[in-house]
Short mmCIF file of C-alpha atoms in Angstrom, two decimals:
data_model
loop_
_atom_site.label_atom_id
_atom_site.label_comp_id
_atom_site.label_asym_id
_atom_site.label_seq_id
_atom_site.Cartn_x
_atom_site.Cartn_y
_atom_site.Cartn_z
CA UNK A 1 -24.19 -92.74 -78.47
CA UNK A 2 -22.14 -95.40 -80.18
CA UNK A 3 -20.83 -98.37 -78.23
CA UNK A 4 -17.31 -97.13 -78.97
CA UNK A 5 -18.07 -93.73 -77.39
CA UNK A 6 -19.77 -95.37 -74.41
CA UNK A 7 -16.62 -97.41 -73.76
CA UNK A 8 -14.50 -94.28 -74.26
CA UNK A 9 -16.60 -92.37 -71.73
CA UNK A 10 -16.34 -95.20 -69.22
CA UNK A 11 -12.57 -95.43 -69.69
CA UNK A 12 -12.21 -91.65 -69.35
CA UNK A 13 -14.04 -91.70 -66.03
CA UNK A 14 -12.12 -94.75 -64.82
CA UNK A 15 -8.81 -93.04 -65.64
CA UNK A 16 -9.93 -90.05 -63.57
CA UNK A 17 -10.89 -92.35 -60.70
CA UNK A 18 -7.54 -94.12 -60.89
CA UNK A 19 -5.68 -90.82 -60.94
CA UNK A 20 -7.55 -89.16 -58.08
CA UNK A 21 -8.07 -92.06 -55.73
CA UNK A 22 -4.85 -91.45 -53.82
CA UNK A 23 -5.02 -92.74 -50.26
CA UNK A 24 -8.59 -94.04 -50.64
CA UNK A 25 -9.29 -97.64 -51.50
CA UNK A 26 -11.45 -98.43 -54.52
CA UNK A 27 -14.62 -99.08 -52.49
CA UNK A 28 -14.52 -95.69 -50.75
CA UNK A 29 -13.70 -93.71 -53.86
CA UNK A 30 -16.38 -95.56 -55.83
CA UNK A 31 -19.08 -93.98 -53.68
CA UNK A 32 -17.82 -90.44 -54.36
CA UNK A 33 -17.25 -90.97 -58.06
CA UNK A 34 -20.61 -92.60 -58.73
CA UNK A 35 -22.49 -90.04 -56.64
CA UNK A 36 -21.03 -87.17 -58.66
CA UNK A 37 -21.89 -88.97 -61.89
CA UNK A 38 -25.42 -89.41 -60.54
CA UNK A 39 -25.71 -85.70 -59.74
CA UNK A 40 -24.48 -84.88 -63.24
CA UNK A 41 -27.17 -87.09 -64.78
CA UNK A 42 -30.01 -85.66 -62.66
CA UNK A 43 -28.85 -82.11 -63.43
CA UNK A 44 -28.55 -82.57 -67.20
CA UNK A 45 -31.95 -84.23 -67.37
CA UNK A 46 -33.53 -81.53 -65.22
CA UNK A 47 -32.02 -78.60 -67.12
CA UNK A 48 -33.09 -80.07 -70.47
CA UNK A 49 -36.66 -80.47 -69.17
CA UNK A 50 -36.63 -76.94 -67.68
CA UNK A 51 -35.52 -75.45 -70.99
CA UNK A 52 -38.38 -77.22 -72.74
CA UNK A 53 -40.88 -76.16 -70.07
CA UNK A 54 -39.88 -72.47 -70.04
CA UNK A 55 -39.44 -72.17 -73.80
CA UNK A 56 -38.54 -68.62 -74.82
CA UNK A 57 -38.45 -67.55 -71.16
CA UNK A 58 -35.38 -69.73 -70.57
CA UNK A 59 -32.41 -67.31 -70.44
CA UNK A 60 -30.27 -67.49 -73.57
CA UNK A 61 -27.29 -65.83 -71.90
CA UNK A 62 -26.00 -65.43 -68.36
CA UNK A 63 -23.59 -63.05 -66.69
CA UNK A 64 -20.93 -63.66 -64.06
CA UNK A 65 -23.42 -63.21 -61.19
CA UNK A 66 -24.98 -66.65 -61.79
CA UNK A 67 -23.70 -70.11 -62.71
CA UNK A 68 -26.66 -71.43 -64.72
CA UNK A 69 -29.51 -70.05 -66.85
CA UNK A 70 -31.99 -71.62 -64.43
CA UNK A 71 -30.51 -69.68 -61.52
CA UNK A 72 -31.00 -66.45 -63.47
CA UNK A 73 -34.63 -67.37 -64.21
CA UNK A 74 -35.29 -68.26 -60.54
CA UNK A 75 -33.92 -64.92 -59.34
CA UNK A 76 -36.08 -62.98 -61.78
CA UNK A 77 -39.28 -64.99 -61.29
CA UNK A 78 -39.51 -65.84 -57.58
CA UNK A 79 -43.32 -65.73 -57.56
CA UNK A 80 -43.51 -68.29 -60.38
CA UNK A 81 -41.04 -70.79 -58.87
CA UNK A 82 -43.61 -72.86 -56.89
CA UNK A 83 -45.81 -73.43 -59.96
CA UNK A 84 -42.76 -74.19 -62.12
CA UNK A 85 -41.48 -76.78 -59.62
CA UNK A 86 -44.96 -78.31 -59.43
CA UNK A 87 -44.89 -78.78 -63.20
CA UNK A 88 -41.38 -80.24 -63.08
CA UNK A 89 -42.40 -82.77 -60.44
CA UNK A 90 -45.26 -83.81 -62.70
CA UNK A 91 -43.11 -84.12 -65.82
CA UNK A 92 -39.68 -85.35 -64.65
CA UNK A 93 -40.71 -86.49 -61.17
CA UNK A 94 -38.14 -84.40 -59.29
CA UNK A 95 -36.74 -80.92 -58.61
CA UNK A 96 -33.17 -79.73 -58.13
CA UNK A 97 -32.53 -76.20 -56.92
CA UNK A 98 -30.28 -74.14 -59.23
CA UNK A 99 -27.38 -73.87 -56.75
CA UNK A 100 -27.24 -77.68 -56.51
CA UNK A 101 -27.09 -78.35 -60.25
CA UNK A 102 -23.94 -80.01 -61.53
CA UNK A 103 -23.00 -77.02 -63.71
CA UNK A 104 -23.14 -74.78 -60.63
CA UNK A 105 -21.13 -77.25 -58.54
CA UNK A 106 -18.57 -77.65 -61.36
CA UNK A 107 -18.22 -73.86 -61.61
CA UNK A 108 -17.56 -73.67 -57.85
CA UNK A 109 -14.88 -76.34 -58.27
CA UNK A 110 -13.19 -74.44 -61.11
CA UNK A 111 -13.09 -71.24 -59.05
CA UNK A 112 -11.98 -73.11 -55.91
CA UNK A 113 -15.02 -71.75 -54.06
CA UNK A 114 -14.62 -72.21 -50.30
CA UNK A 115 -18.33 -73.03 -49.94
CA UNK A 116 -18.29 -76.01 -52.32
CA UNK A 117 -18.33 -78.62 -49.56
CA UNK A 118 -21.21 -76.95 -47.71
CA UNK A 119 -23.17 -76.55 -50.95
CA UNK A 120 -22.67 -80.22 -51.81
CA UNK A 121 -23.82 -81.31 -48.37
CA UNK A 122 -26.96 -79.19 -48.69
CA UNK A 123 -27.59 -80.43 -52.24
CA UNK A 124 -27.30 -84.11 -51.31
CA UNK A 125 -29.65 -83.60 -48.36
CA UNK A 126 -32.18 -81.80 -50.58
CA UNK A 127 -32.12 -84.62 -53.16
CA UNK A 128 -32.63 -87.21 -50.41
CA UNK A 129 -35.55 -85.47 -48.69
CA UNK A 130 -37.14 -82.96 -51.08
CA UNK A 131 -36.36 -83.64 -54.75
CA UNK A 132 -38.57 -86.67 -55.37
CA UNK A 133 -42.14 -87.50 -54.49
CA UNK A 134 -40.70 -90.66 -52.94
CA UNK A 135 -38.26 -89.84 -50.15
CA UNK A 136 -34.85 -91.28 -50.95
CA UNK A 137 -33.69 -91.10 -47.37
CA UNK A 138 -30.03 -92.00 -46.94
CA UNK A 139 -29.29 -92.12 -50.67
CA UNK A 140 -25.91 -90.47 -50.07
CA UNK A 141 -25.37 -91.90 -46.60
CA UNK A 142 -22.10 -93.54 -47.65
CA UNK A 143 -20.66 -90.26 -48.95
CA UNK A 144 -18.90 -88.80 -45.94
CA UNK A 145 -17.95 -85.31 -47.07
CA UNK A 146 -16.37 -84.74 -43.65
CA UNK A 147 -14.15 -87.82 -43.98
CA UNK A 148 -10.50 -87.40 -42.93
CA UNK A 149 -9.68 -89.41 -46.06
CA UNK A 150 -10.51 -86.26 -48.03
CA UNK A 151 -8.30 -84.08 -45.81
CA UNK A 152 -7.41 -83.18 -42.24
CA UNK A 153 -9.67 -80.11 -42.07
CA UNK A 154 -12.47 -78.37 -43.95
CA UNK A 155 -10.09 -76.40 -46.17
CA UNK A 156 -8.17 -79.51 -47.28
CA UNK A 157 -11.37 -81.48 -47.86
CA UNK A 158 -12.89 -78.65 -49.87
CA UNK A 159 -9.74 -78.40 -51.99
CA UNK A 160 -9.74 -82.17 -52.62
CA UNK A 161 -13.39 -82.10 -53.70
CA UNK A 162 -12.68 -79.15 -56.01
CA UNK A 163 -9.91 -81.20 -57.68
CA UNK A 164 -12.07 -84.31 -58.03
CA UNK A 165 -15.10 -82.49 -59.40
CA UNK A 166 -13.07 -80.34 -61.79
CA UNK A 167 -11.40 -83.44 -63.25
CA UNK A 168 -14.76 -85.21 -63.68
CA UNK A 169 -16.30 -82.09 -65.26
CA UNK A 170 -13.39 -81.74 -67.71
CA UNK A 171 -13.53 -85.46 -68.55
CA UNK A 172 -17.27 -85.27 -69.24
CA UNK A 173 -17.08 -82.06 -71.26
CA UNK A 174 -16.72 -83.73 -74.68
CA UNK A 175 -19.66 -85.99 -73.84
CA UNK A 176 -21.85 -83.15 -72.55
CA UNK A 177 -24.71 -83.81 -74.98
CA UNK A 178 -24.65 -87.58 -74.52
CA UNK A 179 -26.82 -87.65 -71.42
CA UNK A 180 -28.35 -91.08 -72.08
CA UNK A 181 -24.90 -92.70 -72.03
CA UNK A 182 -24.21 -91.77 -68.40
CA UNK A 183 -26.20 -94.80 -67.28
CA UNK A 184 -23.96 -97.05 -69.36
CA UNK A 185 -20.86 -95.27 -68.03
CA UNK A 186 -22.16 -95.85 -64.50
CA UNK A 187 -22.49 -99.58 -65.23
CA UNK A 188 -18.99 -99.61 -66.74
CA UNK A 189 -17.53 -98.00 -63.62
CA UNK A 190 -19.35 -100.41 -61.33
CA UNK A 191 -17.77 -103.25 -63.30
CA UNK A 192 -14.30 -101.68 -63.08
CA UNK A 193 -14.63 -101.06 -59.36
CA UNK A 194 -15.86 -104.63 -58.97
CA UNK A 195 -12.75 -105.92 -60.71
CA UNK A 196 -10.63 -103.96 -58.26
CA UNK A 197 -12.61 -105.13 -55.26
CA UNK A 198 -12.01 -108.86 -55.73
CA UNK A 199 -14.18 -110.98 -53.48
CA UNK A 200 -16.18 -108.00 -52.22
CA UNK A 201 -17.54 -107.52 -55.73
CA UNK A 202 -19.79 -110.54 -55.41
CA UNK A 203 -21.92 -108.46 -53.08
CA UNK A 204 -23.01 -106.07 -55.77
CA UNK A 205 -22.08 -107.09 -59.28
CA UNK A 206 -23.22 -109.82 -61.67
CA UNK A 207 -21.01 -109.96 -64.79
CA UNK A 208 -22.91 -108.61 -67.78
CA UNK A 209 -22.62 -111.82 -69.79
CA UNK A 210 -24.32 -113.90 -67.07
CA UNK A 211 -26.88 -111.16 -66.54
CA UNK A 212 -27.70 -111.40 -70.26
CA UNK A 213 -28.51 -115.11 -69.94
CA UNK A 214 -30.78 -114.73 -66.91
CA UNK A 215 -32.63 -111.69 -68.22
CA UNK A 216 -33.27 -113.31 -71.60
CA UNK A 217 -34.61 -116.51 -70.05
CA UNK A 218 -37.17 -114.75 -67.82
CA UNK A 219 -38.43 -112.51 -70.63
CA UNK A 220 -39.25 -115.45 -72.91
CA UNK A 221 -42.73 -116.92 -72.69
CA UNK A 222 -42.74 -119.28 -69.68
CA UNK A 223 -44.88 -122.04 -71.18
CA UNK A 224 -43.74 -121.78 -74.79
CA UNK A 225 -40.28 -120.15 -74.85
CA UNK A 226 -39.99 -120.89 -78.59
CA UNK A 227 -42.73 -118.30 -79.25
CA UNK A 228 -40.36 -115.55 -78.12
CA UNK A 229 -40.39 -112.62 -75.72
CA UNK A 230 -43.47 -111.85 -73.65
CA UNK A 231 -45.35 -108.70 -74.57
CA UNK A 232 -45.32 -107.41 -71.00
CA UNK A 233 -44.19 -108.23 -67.47
CA UNK A 234 -46.33 -106.72 -64.76
CA UNK A 235 -43.53 -107.13 -62.25
CA UNK A 236 -39.94 -108.34 -61.95
CA UNK A 237 -38.13 -109.07 -58.69
CA UNK A 238 -34.51 -109.56 -57.59
CA UNK A 239 -34.33 -110.38 -53.87
CA UNK A 240 -30.52 -109.94 -53.73
CA UNK A 241 -30.31 -107.13 -56.25
CA UNK A 242 -26.86 -105.67 -55.56
CA UNK A 243 -26.41 -102.62 -57.78
CA UNK A 244 -29.55 -103.50 -59.75
CA UNK A 245 -27.83 -104.47 -63.00
CA UNK A 246 -29.84 -107.68 -63.42
CA UNK A 247 -33.14 -105.84 -63.04
CA UNK A 248 -32.04 -103.16 -65.49
CA UNK A 249 -31.03 -105.82 -67.98
CA UNK A 250 -34.55 -107.29 -67.83
CA UNK A 251 -35.99 -103.80 -68.36
CA UNK A 252 -33.68 -103.20 -71.33
CA UNK A 253 -35.00 -106.35 -73.02
CA UNK A 254 -38.64 -105.52 -72.35
CA UNK A 255 -38.33 -101.81 -73.22
CA UNK A 256 -39.13 -98.93 -70.86
CA UNK A 257 -42.88 -99.58 -71.10
CA UNK A 258 -42.69 -103.38 -71.03
CA UNK A 259 -42.58 -103.72 -67.25
CA UNK A 260 -45.23 -102.57 -64.80
CA UNK A 261 -42.90 -102.22 -61.80
CA UNK A 262 -39.42 -103.27 -60.73
CA UNK A 263 -38.80 -104.64 -57.22
CA UNK A 264 -35.50 -105.32 -55.52
CA UNK A 265 -34.15 -106.07 -52.08
CA UNK A 266 -30.61 -105.55 -50.80
CA UNK A 267 -29.09 -106.02 -47.35
CA UNK A 268 -25.89 -104.00 -47.79
CA UNK A 269 -26.58 -100.28 -47.29
CA UNK A 270 -23.88 -99.07 -49.71
CA UNK A 271 -25.06 -101.42 -52.43
CA UNK A 272 -28.69 -100.54 -51.73
CA UNK A 273 -27.87 -96.89 -52.45
CA UNK A 274 -25.98 -97.89 -55.61
CA UNK A 275 -29.08 -99.73 -56.83
CA UNK A 276 -31.40 -96.77 -56.26
CA UNK A 277 -29.03 -94.40 -58.07
CA UNK A 278 -28.60 -96.92 -60.88
CA UNK A 279 -32.37 -97.10 -61.44
CA UNK A 280 -32.74 -93.34 -61.67
CA UNK A 281 -29.63 -93.03 -63.85
CA UNK A 282 -31.20 -95.38 -66.37
CA UNK A 283 -34.36 -93.32 -66.60
CA UNK A 284 -36.53 -95.47 -64.33
CA UNK A 285 -38.94 -93.07 -62.61
CA UNK A 286 -39.22 -93.19 -58.82
CA UNK A 287 -42.80 -94.48 -59.21
CA UNK A 288 -41.64 -97.36 -61.43
CA UNK A 289 -39.37 -99.15 -58.96
CA UNK A 290 -39.13 -100.04 -55.31
CA UNK A 291 -35.85 -101.13 -53.73
CA UNK A 292 -36.02 -102.25 -50.09
CA UNK A 293 -33.12 -102.24 -47.66
CA UNK A 294 -33.36 -105.38 -45.56
CA UNK A 295 -32.54 -109.04 -44.93
CA UNK A 296 -34.10 -111.35 -47.52
CA UNK A 297 -33.77 -114.55 -45.45
CA UNK A 298 -35.45 -112.89 -42.46
CA UNK A 299 -38.18 -111.66 -44.85
CA UNK A 300 -38.33 -108.28 -43.14
CA UNK A 301 -40.01 -106.45 -46.03
CA UNK A 302 -43.57 -105.76 -44.85
CA UNK A 303 -44.90 -105.95 -48.39
CA UNK A 304 -43.82 -109.61 -48.62
CA UNK A 305 -45.18 -110.57 -45.20
CA UNK A 306 -48.83 -110.40 -46.25
CA UNK A 307 -50.58 -113.34 -44.57
CA UNK A 308 -53.72 -113.29 -46.69
CA UNK A 309 -53.00 -115.65 -49.63
CA UNK A 310 -55.30 -113.63 -51.86
CA UNK A 311 -53.16 -110.52 -51.30
CA UNK A 312 -49.75 -112.19 -51.37
CA UNK A 313 -47.39 -110.38 -53.78
CA UNK A 314 -46.35 -112.48 -56.78
CA UNK A 315 -44.01 -111.66 -59.64
CA UNK A 316 -43.93 -112.55 -63.34
CA UNK A 317 -40.16 -112.85 -63.39
CA UNK A 318 -37.60 -113.42 -60.65
CA UNK A 319 -33.85 -113.18 -61.18
CA UNK A 320 -31.18 -113.53 -58.53
CA UNK A 321 -27.49 -113.95 -57.88
CA UNK A 322 -27.48 -114.47 -54.09
CA UNK A 323 -24.30 -114.96 -52.00
CA UNK A 324 -22.91 -118.46 -52.59
CA UNK A 325 -23.09 -120.97 -49.68
CA UNK A 326 -23.94 -118.19 -47.24
CA UNK A 327 -23.94 -119.26 -43.56
CA UNK A 328 -27.21 -118.43 -41.81
CA UNK A 329 -28.87 -119.07 -38.45
CA UNK A 330 -32.50 -120.12 -38.96
CA UNK A 331 -34.37 -120.08 -35.64
CA UNK A 332 -36.89 -122.72 -34.62
CA UNK A 333 -39.79 -120.61 -35.85
CA UNK A 334 -38.27 -120.52 -39.34
CA UNK A 335 -39.29 -124.15 -39.92
CA UNK A 336 -42.92 -122.98 -39.93
CA UNK A 337 -42.21 -120.05 -42.23
CA UNK A 338 -44.62 -120.24 -45.16
CA UNK A 339 -41.67 -120.02 -47.59
CA UNK A 340 -39.98 -123.15 -46.24
CA UNK A 341 -42.43 -125.38 -44.45
CA UNK A 342 -43.40 -127.42 -47.54
CA UNK A 343 -39.79 -128.17 -48.43
CA UNK A 344 -37.74 -127.94 -45.25
CA UNK A 345 -34.94 -125.66 -44.11
CA UNK A 346 -31.62 -125.30 -45.88
CA UNK A 347 -28.64 -126.24 -43.67
CA UNK A 348 -26.85 -123.58 -41.62
CA UNK A 349 -23.71 -124.11 -43.67
CA UNK A 350 -25.30 -123.07 -46.97
CA UNK A 351 -28.40 -120.90 -47.44
CA UNK A 352 -28.51 -121.50 -51.21
CA UNK A 353 -31.84 -123.32 -51.12
CA UNK A 354 -33.24 -120.85 -48.59
CA UNK A 355 -32.68 -118.06 -51.12
CA UNK A 356 -34.16 -120.21 -53.89
CA UNK A 357 -37.29 -121.09 -51.88
CA UNK A 358 -37.78 -117.46 -50.87
CA UNK A 359 -37.89 -116.38 -54.49
CA UNK A 360 -39.91 -119.37 -55.64
CA UNK A 361 -42.59 -118.65 -53.01
CA UNK A 362 -43.29 -115.27 -54.62
CA UNK A 363 -43.27 -116.50 -58.23
CA UNK A 364 -46.54 -116.35 -60.16
CA UNK A 365 -47.97 -119.64 -61.42
CA UNK A 366 -47.17 -118.60 -64.99
CA UNK A 367 -43.87 -116.93 -64.05
CA UNK A 368 -40.20 -117.86 -64.57
CA UNK A 369 -37.38 -117.77 -62.07
CA UNK A 370 -33.67 -117.93 -62.98
CA UNK A 371 -31.14 -118.07 -60.16
CA UNK A 372 -27.34 -118.45 -60.06
CA UNK A 373 -26.10 -120.99 -57.50
CA UNK A 374 -22.96 -123.04 -56.77
CA UNK A 375 -22.86 -126.55 -58.21
CA UNK A 376 -23.23 -128.06 -54.74
CA UNK A 377 -27.00 -127.55 -54.83
CA UNK A 378 -27.16 -130.13 -57.62
CA UNK A 379 -25.75 -133.03 -55.62
CA UNK A 380 -25.27 -132.28 -51.90
CA UNK A 381 -27.10 -134.64 -49.53
CA UNK A 382 -29.03 -134.16 -46.31
CA UNK A 383 -31.54 -131.32 -46.11
CA UNK A 384 -30.57 -130.06 -49.55
CA UNK A 385 -31.26 -133.45 -51.10
CA UNK A 386 -34.75 -133.44 -49.55
CA UNK A 387 -35.51 -129.95 -50.88
CA UNK A 388 -34.16 -130.81 -54.33
CA UNK A 389 -36.15 -134.06 -54.44
CA UNK A 390 -39.43 -132.32 -53.62
CA UNK A 391 -38.85 -129.61 -56.21
CA UNK A 392 -38.18 -132.29 -58.81
CA UNK A 393 -41.14 -134.49 -57.86
CA UNK A 394 -43.42 -131.47 -57.98
CA UNK A 395 -42.15 -130.68 -61.49
CA UNK A 396 -40.69 -127.27 -60.68
CA UNK A 397 -37.11 -127.57 -61.96
CA UNK A 398 -37.20 -126.85 -65.66
CA UNK A 399 -33.57 -126.42 -66.73
CA UNK A 400 -30.06 -126.84 -65.27
CA UNK A 401 -27.29 -124.85 -66.98
CA UNK A 402 -23.67 -125.53 -66.05
CA UNK A 403 -21.37 -122.54 -66.63
CA UNK A 404 -17.56 -122.32 -66.89
CA UNK A 405 -15.39 -121.64 -63.86
CA UNK A 406 -13.79 -118.27 -63.07
CA UNK A 407 -16.54 -116.08 -64.52
CA UNK A 408 -17.02 -114.03 -61.33
CA UNK A 409 -14.81 -111.48 -59.62
CA UNK A 410 -15.74 -112.94 -56.24
CA UNK A 411 -14.99 -116.64 -56.82
CA UNK A 412 -13.31 -118.95 -59.29
CA UNK A 413 -15.71 -121.85 -58.76
CA UNK A 414 -18.00 -122.99 -61.58
CA UNK A 415 -21.65 -122.09 -61.04
CA UNK A 416 -24.98 -123.14 -62.48
CA UNK A 417 -28.23 -121.47 -63.40
CA UNK A 418 -31.44 -123.13 -62.26
CA UNK A 419 -34.62 -122.24 -64.14
CA UNK A 420 -37.77 -122.88 -62.10
CA UNK A 421 -41.46 -122.73 -62.97
CA UNK A 422 -44.54 -123.51 -60.90
CA UNK A 423 -46.42 -124.82 -63.93
CA UNK A 424 -44.10 -126.19 -66.59
CA UNK A 425 -45.16 -128.16 -69.64
CA UNK A 426 -42.27 -130.57 -70.30
CA UNK A 427 -42.14 -133.56 -67.94
CA UNK A 428 -38.37 -133.72 -68.24
CA UNK A 429 -35.41 -131.59 -67.13
CA UNK A 430 -33.19 -129.93 -69.72
CA UNK A 431 -29.47 -130.13 -68.91
CA UNK A 432 -27.05 -127.76 -70.65
CA UNK A 433 -23.35 -128.30 -70.13
CA UNK A 434 -21.69 -125.05 -71.19
CA UNK A 435 -18.73 -125.49 -68.84
CA UNK A 436 -16.19 -125.95 -71.63
CA UNK A 437 -17.53 -123.18 -73.87
CA UNK A 438 -15.72 -119.95 -72.99
CA UNK A 439 -12.94 -117.57 -73.99
CA UNK A 440 -10.02 -117.61 -71.59
CA UNK A 441 -9.15 -114.23 -70.10
CA UNK A 442 -6.25 -112.93 -68.01
CA UNK A 443 -8.27 -112.48 -64.81
CA UNK A 444 -11.71 -113.89 -65.60
CA UNK A 445 -12.97 -116.23 -68.25
CA UNK A 446 -15.48 -114.74 -70.68
CA UNK A 447 -18.62 -115.89 -72.45
CA UNK A 448 -18.72 -114.52 -75.97
CA UNK A 449 -21.93 -113.46 -77.72
CA UNK A 450 -21.84 -116.81 -79.56
CA UNK A 451 -21.59 -118.78 -76.30
CA UNK A 452 -24.51 -116.85 -74.81
CA UNK A 453 -26.63 -117.23 -77.96
CA UNK A 454 -26.02 -121.00 -77.97
CA UNK A 455 -27.20 -121.33 -74.35
CA UNK A 456 -30.31 -119.23 -75.02
CA UNK A 457 -31.22 -121.07 -78.22
CA UNK A 458 -30.78 -124.45 -76.53
CA UNK A 459 -33.08 -123.36 -73.68
CA UNK A 460 -35.62 -121.66 -75.94
CA UNK A 461 -36.06 -124.57 -78.33
CA UNK A 462 -35.17 -127.30 -75.83
CA UNK A 463 -32.58 -128.65 -78.24
CA UNK A 464 -30.42 -131.71 -77.65
CA UNK A 465 -26.81 -131.97 -78.77
CA UNK A 466 -24.20 -134.60 -78.02
CA UNK A 467 -21.92 -133.66 -75.12
CA UNK A 468 -23.74 -130.30 -74.72
CA UNK A 469 -27.45 -130.67 -73.92
CA UNK A 470 -29.97 -133.36 -73.15
CA UNK A 471 -33.58 -133.73 -71.98
CA UNK A 472 -33.76 -136.20 -69.13
CA UNK A 473 -36.98 -137.86 -67.97
CA UNK A 474 -37.93 -138.11 -64.31
CA UNK A 475 -37.52 -141.90 -64.27
CA UNK A 476 -33.80 -141.57 -65.02
CA UNK A 477 -33.38 -138.75 -62.49
CA UNK A 478 -35.12 -140.87 -59.85
CA UNK A 479 -32.75 -143.77 -60.64
CA UNK A 480 -29.93 -141.35 -59.83
CA UNK A 481 -31.54 -140.58 -56.44
CA UNK A 482 -32.55 -137.09 -57.66
CA UNK A 483 -28.92 -136.10 -58.04
CA UNK A 484 -28.65 -133.36 -60.69
CA UNK A 485 -24.89 -133.47 -61.20
CA UNK A 486 -24.65 -132.60 -64.88
CA UNK A 487 -21.92 -135.15 -65.63
CA UNK A 488 -24.36 -137.96 -64.73
CA UNK A 489 -26.54 -137.06 -67.67
CA UNK A 490 -24.20 -135.52 -70.24
CA UNK A 491 -20.91 -137.21 -71.03
CA UNK A 492 -18.20 -134.93 -72.32
CA UNK A 493 -15.82 -137.80 -73.02
CA UNK A 494 -14.75 -138.05 -76.63
CA UNK A 495 -14.72 -141.67 -77.81
CA UNK A 496 -11.55 -143.03 -79.42
CA UNK A 497 -11.75 -143.38 -83.19
CA UNK A 498 -12.00 -146.93 -84.50
CA UNK A 499 -8.86 -148.26 -86.21
CA UNK A 500 -9.40 -150.01 -89.55
CA UNK A 501 -6.66 -152.68 -89.53
CA UNK A 502 -6.87 -153.35 -93.27
CA UNK A 503 -6.37 -149.66 -94.13
CA UNK A 504 -3.53 -149.41 -91.60
CA UNK A 505 -1.87 -152.52 -93.11
CA UNK A 506 -2.01 -151.01 -96.61
CA UNK A 507 -0.56 -147.74 -95.34
CA UNK A 508 2.37 -149.59 -93.70
CA UNK A 509 3.07 -151.61 -96.89
CA UNK A 510 3.09 -148.40 -98.92
CA UNK A 511 5.51 -146.80 -96.46
CA UNK A 512 7.84 -149.81 -96.62
CA UNK A 513 7.84 -149.72 -100.43
CA UNK A 514 8.60 -145.99 -100.40
CA UNK A 515 11.51 -146.57 -98.00
CA UNK A 516 12.93 -149.36 -100.24
CA UNK A 517 12.67 -147.21 -103.37
CA UNK A 518 14.35 -144.24 -101.66
CA UNK A 519 17.19 -146.44 -100.33
CA UNK A 520 17.81 -148.04 -103.74
CA UNK A 521 17.97 -144.63 -105.41
CA UNK A 522 20.36 -143.30 -102.78
CA UNK A 523 22.62 -146.39 -103.05
CA UNK A 524 22.84 -145.87 -106.82
CA UNK A 525 24.38 -142.44 -106.19
CA UNK A 526 26.73 -143.86 -103.56
CA UNK A 527 27.85 -146.63 -105.98
CA UNK A 528 28.75 -144.07 -108.65
CA UNK A 529 30.82 -142.17 -106.10
CA UNK A 530 32.55 -145.32 -104.90
CA UNK A 531 31.18 -144.87 -101.37
CA UNK A 532 29.88 -147.42 -98.91
CA UNK A 533 26.26 -148.40 -99.57
CA UNK A 534 23.39 -148.22 -97.06
CA UNK A 535 22.40 -151.64 -95.67
#
């Protein structure tokens, strides 16, 4: 599908969402809209695989007694269904019963079937508990089909769902064969809902342009970025993964077979479900990713609590956009937590370094970590200064990238990207000041492809450029008390041009002569006319 058609599909779906939302706010309606899009994707993928599996046995025509060819085949081959579903689980990793397929649901919506709501409830439950080898318990937990926001009673709610689903089905009709684009449409809608959610959007959405920078950095060779993209990443992790867009961006750059497994963690239940759907929508099999619902700072994921150092999980690439200056309450025992005890605890007022140290603890020796943080981490004192100093002395901070302000939906403050490595070759820190390089937008500022490419090239080849980038040795950083404020190392001031007095004198003489000549010529005309001359 062309980029133009992808945008058109996204805009079509957004227009439907805007039209149907009614009394619901954007966050509530988002969950319904994206869930139906998810069901459409699973159904299209499943029906295409079923047609291939059954070959000539797949019904070419159906009558009014059934909604889909697969339903007709099921009814005529009941004894063969278990073996067929076993094959489908092996090939596409999941099963959807014919009555729960999108085409069947859409047909019920068109005919205003009174059982639509019940069928949807049963279908969502089946997908959560039966469809996949992995149980996706609670995947649709935020979709309350009995919500009074849909209607006062069952009949009103059923009618509202019929209207919503029929509109979505009609909007998708012209894109019916463009199954692969639904993942991109899903991302587009997440971005549109994020724009409408304001500050709440920071919980689940990293703007694509910033995501592009982080994902490119971690896919380049960690020791020699100039050599290009790594051949393979065994694992990539985002410990505050939101809707999973950062992880999917890394996968897109590496290719579907370039990553062993994707790992993510998310505290917000709604966003956690968005991330799981987003993975599946982009063709990531349930065996190829693991998203955990839990608190990153409390480290409540059992997999990450392995005490045996030899068995400790470690990741090739870590990307993250954690909540900025998040207030947390570390207990006394947290000071002895293996993630923090070598560096110290971040202050209660800002957990930025706590998030950073969590990710850094699970980074492989040859891995790369790129994390988005507020500028305060570069210069704040106290506990943060001690953590920053140790990271610098140990040679773990590789690059500091300053970005423009107002890039996020959730905040207008300027942010930075820190690139960390456990074993880095250069003994200096690369500073990139991209704060003034952006395209101004109505609501948010934008980084163009050229801006992004310039940041990446500067990082990859460790280039220096006046007022933009500079490699700074540890001696100079130590002189500045390990303060990483970018303006200390890169001056953006433009020096005043030198004035050549001799040239200026000649220019003034020439101007005076021109004035005299013009006056004399004008006076000659005035004299002929008998008028008063200019002095």
